């Protein structure tokens, strides 16, 4: 086995609730999706990037359908549609592979935080992520953390105007029910 294989074996991919991420965010290069009103991106840009600049970058990412970085912050974003629109989930693998390639050539981040939370949850992200890792082995990466919903969030999140679509509400309810079933199952174990 070559050194490339050893490095790939050393890399971890873990799913972690947002309130259980280890270490400061500054230890990671964060990859999220381009939406300046809803989703994780505003959390990472608040008080660090002017709102009008965020909106301009988000607009460019979504119009060009290509990822971009919020340089000099260790923060990048993929187009919103590859996360929110189930018809485009297959394209997520290519965006993740591109990000891993750019990280290896430019950023050199050892830890990557994928915060792609949406009403669809995050389970659908694992297959494209594993595929992207196969396509572009992240030779310099020690860990990829996929952020999931915070543990202990018993109340469903407040819905924005855009989220009130019936299919989105159904997806949120399904994720909430699955999380509750998991909590009940964990509590019932000896």
PDB file of C-alpha atoms in Angstrom:
ATOM      1  CA  UNK A   1       0.000   0.000   0.000  1.00  0.00           C
ATOM      2  CA  UNK A   2       1.256   3.477  -0.884  1.00  0.00           C
ATOM      3  CA  UNK A   3       1.271   6.460   1.440  1.00  0.00           C
ATOM      4  CA  UNK A   4      -1.850   7.813  -0.289  1.00  0.00           C
ATOM      5  CA  UNK A   5      -3.783   4.718   0.841  1.00  0.00           C
ATOM      6  CA  UNK A   6      -2.537   5.092   4.418  1.00  0.00           C
ATOM      7  CA  UNK A   7      -3.625   8.733   4.509  1.00  0.00           C
ATOM      8  CA  UNK A   8      -7.073   7.863   3.158  1.00  0.00           C
ATOM      9  CA  UNK A   9      -7.507   5.192   5.829  1.00  0.00           C
ATOM     10  CA  UNK A  10      -6.583   7.677   8.548  1.00  0.00           C
ATOM     11  CA  UNK A  11      -9.331  10.133   7.570  1.00  0.00           C
ATOM     12  CA  UNK A  12     -12.573   9.973   9.569  1.00  0.00           C
ATOM     13  CA  UNK A  13     -16.061  10.859   8.387  1.00  0.00           C
ATOM     14  CA  UNK A  14     -18.413  11.422  11.325  1.00  0.00           C
ATOM     15  CA  UNK A  15     -21.926  12.744  11.805  1.00  0.00           C
ATOM     16  CA  UNK A  16     -22.176  15.097  14.775  1.00  0.00           C
ATOM     17  CA  UNK A  17     -25.041  17.184  16.185  1.00  0.00           C
ATOM     18  CA  UNK A  18     -24.422  20.920  15.735  1.00  0.00           C
ATOM     19  CA  UNK A  19     -24.211  21.426  19.500  1.00  0.00           C
ATOM     20  CA  UNK A  20     -21.591  18.665  19.880  1.00  0.00           C
ATOM     21  CA  UNK A  21     -18.979  19.765  17.301  1.00  0.00           C
ATOM     22  CA  UNK A  22     -15.544  19.397  18.902  1.00  0.00           C
ATOM     23  CA  UNK A  23     -13.216  22.368  19.062  1.00  0.00           C
ATOM     24  CA  UNK A  24     -13.702  25.902  17.821  1.00  0.00           C
ATOM     25  CA  UNK A  25     -15.180  26.513  14.367  1.00  0.00           C
ATOM     26  CA  UNK A  26     -11.897  28.195  13.453  1.00  0.00           C
ATOM     27  CA  UNK A  27     -10.332  24.692  13.437  1.00  0.00           C
ATOM     28  CA  UNK A  28     -12.402  23.788  10.360  1.00  0.00           C
ATOM     29  CA  UNK A  29     -12.975  24.848   6.784  1.00  0.00           C
ATOM     30  CA  UNK A  30     -16.780  25.031   6.699  1.00  0.00           C
ATOM     31  CA  UNK A  31     -18.731  23.979   3.608  1.00  0.00           C
ATOM     32  CA  UNK A  32     -22.394  24.964   3.587  1.00  0.00           C
ATOM     33  CA  UNK A  33     -24.934  25.998   0.936  1.00  0.00           C
ATOM     34  CA  UNK A  34     -25.689  29.366  -0.592  1.00  0.00           C
ATOM     35  CA  UNK A  35     -28.766  30.816   1.074  1.00  0.00           C
ATOM     36  CA  UNK A  36     -28.427  34.123   2.891  1.00  0.00           C
ATOM     37  CA  UNK A  37     -31.892  34.040   4.481  1.00  0.00           C
ATOM     38  CA  UNK A  38     -32.293  30.507   5.772  1.00  0.00           C
ATOM     39  CA  UNK A  39     -29.932  27.697   6.580  1.00  0.00           C
ATOM     40  CA  UNK A  40     -26.529  27.600   8.194  1.00  0.00           C
ATOM     41  CA  UNK A  41     -24.684  30.234   6.116  1.00  0.00           C
ATOM     42  CA  UNK A  42     -25.861  33.329   8.067  1.00  0.00           C
ATOM     43  CA  UNK A  43     -24.551  31.717  11.264  1.00  0.00           C
ATOM     44  CA  UNK A  44     -21.021  31.638   9.829  1.00  0.00           C
ATOM     45  CA  UNK A  45     -21.056  35.085   8.190  1.00  0.00           C
ATOM     46  CA  UNK A  46     -22.800  37.090  10.935  1.00  0.00           C
ATOM     47  CA  UNK A  47     -20.583  39.933  12.172  1.00  0.00           C
ATOM     48  CA  UNK A  48     -17.802  38.761   9.871  1.00  0.00           C
ATOM     49  CA  UNK A  49     -19.026  39.599   6.347  1.00  0.00           C
ATOM     50  CA  UNK A  50     -21.299  42.534   5.430  1.00  0.00           C
ATOM     51  CA  UNK A  51     -24.809  41.338   4.592  1.00  0.00           C
ATOM     52  CA  UNK A  52     -24.817  42.925   1.121  1.00  0.00           C
ATOM     53  CA  UNK A  53     -21.554  41.141   0.291  1.00  0.00           C
ATOM     54  CA  UNK A  54     -23.020  37.828   1.458  1.00  0.00           C
ATOM     55  CA  UNK A  55     -26.096  38.365  -0.723  1.00  0.00           C
ATOM     56  CA  UNK A  56     -23.899  39.164  -3.752  1.00  0.00           C
ATOM     57  CA  UNK A  57     -21.760  36.031  -3.292  1.00  0.00           C
ATOM     58  CA  UNK A  58     -24.845  33.853  -2.688  1.00  0.00           C
ATOM     59  CA  UNK A  59     -26.463  35.228  -5.827  1.00  0.00           C
ATOM     60  CA  UNK A  60     -23.320  34.527  -7.874  1.00  0.00           C
ATOM     61  CA  UNK A  61     -23.022  30.956  -6.538  1.00  0.00           C
ATOM     62  CA  UNK A  62     -26.648  30.144  -7.322  1.00  0.00           C
ATOM     63  CA  UNK A  63     -26.714  31.874 -10.735  1.00  0.00           C
ATOM     64  CA  UNK A  64     -23.471  30.275 -11.931  1.00  0.00           C
ATOM     65  CA  UNK A  65     -24.280  26.952 -10.270  1.00  0.00           C
ATOM     66  CA  UNK A  66     -20.764  26.661  -8.866  1.00  0.00           C
ATOM     67  CA  UNK A  67     -19.288  26.719  -5.395  1.00  0.00           C
ATOM     68  CA  UNK A  68     -17.317  29.674  -4.082  1.00  0.00           C
ATOM     69  CA  UNK A  69     -15.384  30.651  -0.987  1.00  0.00           C
ATOM     70  CA  UNK A  70     -15.835  33.602   1.355  1.00  0.00           C
ATOM     71  CA  UNK A  71     -12.074  34.275   1.382  1.00  0.00           C
ATOM     72  CA  UNK A  72     -10.317  35.037   3.693  1.00  0.00           C
ATOM     73  CA  UNK A  73     -12.742  33.117   5.924  1.00  0.00           C
ATOM     74  CA  UNK A  74     -12.382  29.324   5.872  1.00  0.00           C
ATOM     75  CA  UNK A  75     -15.936  29.164   4.529  1.00  0.00           C
ATOM     76  CA  UNK A  76     -17.256  27.891   1.198  1.00  0.00           C
ATOM     77  CA  UNK A  77     -20.727  27.288  -0.192  1.00  0.00           C
ATOM     78  CA  UNK A  78     -22.311  25.083  -2.849  1.00  0.00           C
ATOM     79  CA  UNK A  79     -25.438  26.076  -4.806  1.00  0.00           C
ATOM     80  CA  UNK A  80     -28.604  25.891  -2.747  1.00  0.00           C
ATOM     81  CA  UNK A  81     -30.468  23.691  -5.243  1.00  0.00           C
ATOM     82  CA  UNK A  82     -28.144  20.680  -4.769  1.00  0.00           C
ATOM     83  CA  UNK A  83     -29.239  20.561  -1.129  1.00  0.00           C
ATOM     84  CA  UNK A  84     -32.867  21.675  -1.239  1.00  0.00           C
ATOM     85  CA  UNK A  85     -34.080  20.171  -4.529  1.00  0.00           C
ATOM     86  CA  UNK A  86     -34.135  16.366  -4.491  1.00  0.00           C
ATOM     87  CA  UNK A  87     -33.883  16.302  -8.304  1.00  0.00           C
ATOM     88  CA  UNK A  88     -30.328  17.731  -8.000  1.00  0.00           C
ATOM     89  CA  UNK A  89     -28.941  15.640  -5.134  1.00  0.00           C
ATOM     90  CA  UNK A  90     -26.918  13.566  -7.628  1.00  0.00           C
ATOM     91  CA  UNK A  91     -24.976  16.732  -8.537  1.00  0.00           C
ATOM     92  CA  UNK A  92     -23.894  17.152  -4.932  1.00  0.00           C
ATOM     93  CA  UNK A  93     -21.193  14.475  -5.370  1.00  0.00           C
ATOM     94  CA  UNK A  94     -19.490  16.540  -8.103  1.00  0.00           C
ATOM     95  CA  UNK A  95     -19.617  19.718  -5.975  1.00  0.00           C
ATOM     96  CA  UNK A  96     -18.140  17.878  -2.975  1.00  0.00           C
ATOM     97  CA  UNK A  97     -15.393  16.345  -5.139  1.00  0.00           C
ATOM     98  CA  UNK A  98     -14.559  19.802  -6.546  1.00  0.00           C
ATOM     99  CA  UNK A  99     -14.350  21.186  -3.013  1.00  0.00           C
ATOM    100  CA  UNK A 100     -12.023  18.374  -1.886  1.00  0.00           C
ATOM    101  CA  UNK A 101      -9.830  18.968  -4.941  1.00  0.00           C
ATOM    102  CA  UNK A 102      -9.590  22.723  -4.250  1.00  0.00           C
ATOM    103  CA  UNK A 103      -8.931  22.021  -0.581  1.00  0.00           C
ATOM    104  CA  UNK A 104      -6.006  19.746  -1.477  1.00  0.00           C
ATOM    105  CA  UNK A 105      -4.553  22.308  -3.913  1.00  0.00           C
ATOM    106  CA  UNK A 106      -5.311  25.576  -2.123  1.00  0.00           C
ATOM    107  CA  UNK A 107      -6.796  25.553   1.385  1.00  0.00           C
ATOM    108  CA  UNK A 108      -5.053  22.552   2.905  1.00  0.00           C
ATOM    109  CA  UNK A 109      -7.665  22.260   5.655  1.00  0.00           C
ATOM    110  CA  UNK A 110      -7.084  19.222   7.885  1.00  0.00           C
ATOM    111  CA  UNK A 111     -10.635  19.348   9.285  1.00  0.00           C
ATOM    112  CA  UNK A 112     -13.745  20.013   7.203  1.00  0.00           C
ATOM    113  CA  UNK A 113     -17.166  20.796   8.621  1.00  0.00           C
ATOM    114  CA  UNK A 114     -20.054  20.046   6.246  1.00  0.00           C
ATOM    115  CA  UNK A 115     -23.007  22.027   7.527  1.00  0.00           C
ATOM    116  CA  UNK A 116     -25.633  21.279   4.910  1.00  0.00           C
ATOM    117  CA  UNK A 117     -28.635  21.028   7.242  1.00  0.00           C
ATOM    118  CA  UNK A 118     -31.989  21.498   5.550  1.00  0.00           C
ATOM    119  CA  UNK A 119     -35.563  20.319   6.075  1.00  0.00           C
ATOM    120  CA  UNK A 120     -34.470  17.137   4.267  1.00  0.00           C
ATOM    121  CA  UNK A 121     -32.081  16.329   7.118  1.00  0.00           C
ATOM    122  CA  UNK A 122     -28.540  15.184   6.377  1.00  0.00           C
ATOM    123  CA  UNK A 123     -28.767  11.403   5.822  1.00  0.00           C
ATOM    124  CA  UNK A 124     -28.902  11.857   2.036  1.00  0.00           C
ATOM    125  CA  UNK A 125     -25.473  13.570   2.140  1.00  0.00           C
ATOM    126  CA  UNK A 126     -23.489  10.509   3.163  1.00  0.00           C
ATOM    127  CA  UNK A 127     -23.597   8.632  -0.156  1.00  0.00           C
ATOM    128  CA  UNK A 128     -22.486  11.633  -2.284  1.00  0.00           C
ATOM    129  CA  UNK A 129     -19.793  12.424   0.308  1.00  0.00           C
ATOM    130  CA  UNK A 130     -18.398   8.889   0.228  1.00  0.00           C
ATOM    131  CA  UNK A 131     -18.471   9.002  -3.573  1.00  0.00           C
ATOM    132  CA  UNK A 132     -16.637  12.333  -3.631  1.00  0.00           C
ATOM    133  CA  UNK A 133     -13.978  10.928  -1.285  1.00  0.00           C
ATOM    134  CA  UNK A 134     -13.517   8.031  -3.718  1.00  0.00           C
ATOM    135  CA  UNK A 135     -13.334  10.421  -6.699  1.00  0.00           C
ATOM    136  CA  UNK A 136     -10.872  12.836  -5.096  1.00  0.00           C
ATOM    137  CA  UNK A 137      -9.082  11.291  -2.133  1.00  0.00           C
ATOM    138  CA  UNK A 138      -8.702  14.113   0.424  1.00  0.00           C
ATOM    139  CA  UNK A 139      -5.031  13.427   1.084  1.00  0.00           C
ATOM    140  CA  UNK A 140      -4.508  16.281   3.555  1.00  0.00           C
ATOM    141  CA  UNK A 141      -7.803  15.854   5.460  1.00  0.00           C
ATOM    142  CA  UNK A 142      -7.868  14.167   8.875  1.00  0.00           C
ATOM    143  CA  UNK A 143     -11.589  14.508   9.518  1.00  0.00           C
ATOM    144  CA  UNK A 144     -14.832  15.431   7.790  1.00  0.00           C
ATOM    145  CA  UNK A 145     -17.637  16.269  10.204  1.00  0.00           C
ATOM    146  CA  UNK A 146     -21.195  16.193   8.823  1.00  0.00           C
ATOM    147  CA  UNK A 147     -23.337  18.423  11.030  1.00  0.00           C
ATOM    148  CA  UNK A 148     -26.757  17.085  12.015  1.00  0.00           C
ATOM    149  CA  UNK A 149     -29.594  18.669  13.984  1.00  0.00           C
ATOM    150  CA  UNK A 150     -28.693  19.686  17.523  1.00  0.00           C
ATOM    151  CA  UNK A 151     -29.398  17.141  20.234  1.00  0.00           C
ATOM    152  CA  UNK A 152     -31.985  18.220  22.750  1.00  0.00           C
ATOM    153  CA  UNK A 153     -33.926  20.349  20.291  1.00  0.00           C
ATOM    154  CA  UNK A 154     -37.321  19.152  21.421  1.00  0.00           C
ATOM    155  CA  UNK A 155     -39.188  22.009  19.786  1.00  0.00           C
ATOM    156  CA  UNK A 156     -39.296  21.959  16.000  1.00  0.00           C
ATOM    157  CA  UNK A 157     -37.615  25.055  14.518  1.00  0.00           C
ATOM    158  CA  UNK A 158     -39.769  28.061  13.636  1.00  0.00           C
ATOM    159  CA  UNK A 159     -40.641  28.069   9.949  1.00  0.00           C
ATOM    160  CA  UNK A 160     -39.872  30.932   7.606  1.00  0.00           C
ATOM    161  CA  UNK A 161     -42.380  32.034   5.007  1.00  0.00           C
ATOM    162  CA  UNK A 162     -40.526  30.051   2.357  1.00  0.00           C
ATOM    163  CA  UNK A 163     -40.615  26.847   4.411  1.00  0.00           C
ATOM    164  CA  UNK A 164     -44.370  26.693   4.836  1.00  0.00           C
ATOM    165  CA  UNK A 165     -44.703  24.608   1.695  1.00  0.00           C
ATOM    166  CA  UNK A 166     -46.527  21.373   2.595  1.00  0.00           C
ATOM    167  CA  UNK A 167     -43.807  19.041   1.346  1.00  0.00           C
ATOM    168  CA  UNK A 168     -41.149  20.863   3.367  1.00  0.00           C
ATOM    169  CA  UNK A 169     -43.282  20.704   6.508  1.00  0.00           C
ATOM    170  CA  UNK A 170     -43.754  16.969   5.944  1.00  0.00           C
ATOM    171  CA  UNK A 171     -39.985  16.477   5.604  1.00  0.00           C
ATOM    172  CA  UNK A 172     -39.341  18.408   8.834  1.00  0.00           C
ATOM    173  CA  UNK A 173     -41.973  16.369  10.658  1.00  0.00           C
ATOM    174  CA  UNK A 174     -40.484  13.116   9.363  1.00  0.00           C
ATOM    175  CA  UNK A 175     -36.961  14.108  10.507  1.00  0.00           C
ATOM    176  CA  UNK A 176     -38.330  15.200  13.899  1.00  0.00           C
ATOM    177  CA  UNK A 177     -40.209  11.904  14.335  1.00  0.00           C
ATOM    178  CA  UNK A 178     -37.087   9.899  13.420  1.00  0.00           C
ATOM    179  CA  UNK A 179     -35.013  11.899  15.904  1.00  0.00           C
ATOM    180  CA  UNK A 180     -37.610  11.341  18.640  1.00  0.00           C
ATOM    181  CA  UNK A 181     -37.703   7.599  17.897  1.00  0.00           C
ATOM    182  CA  UNK A 182     -33.900   7.488  18.123  1.00  0.00           C
ATOM    183  CA  UNK A 183     -33.961   9.314  21.472  1.00  0.00           C
ATOM    184  CA  UNK A 184     -36.605   6.945  22.829  1.00  0.00           C
ATOM    185  CA  UNK A 185     -34.604   3.958  21.596  1.00  0.00           C
ATOM    186  CA  UNK A 186     -31.391   5.243  23.254  1.00  0.00           C
ATOM    187  CA  UNK A 187     -33.240   5.858  26.551  1.00  0.00           C
ATOM    188  CA  UNK A 188     -34.770   2.362  26.564  1.00  0.00           C
ATOM    189  CA  UNK A 189     -31.382   0.638  26.222  1.00  0.00           C
ATOM    190  CA  UNK A 190     -29.840  -0.660  29.469  1.00  0.00           C
TER     191      UNK A 190
END
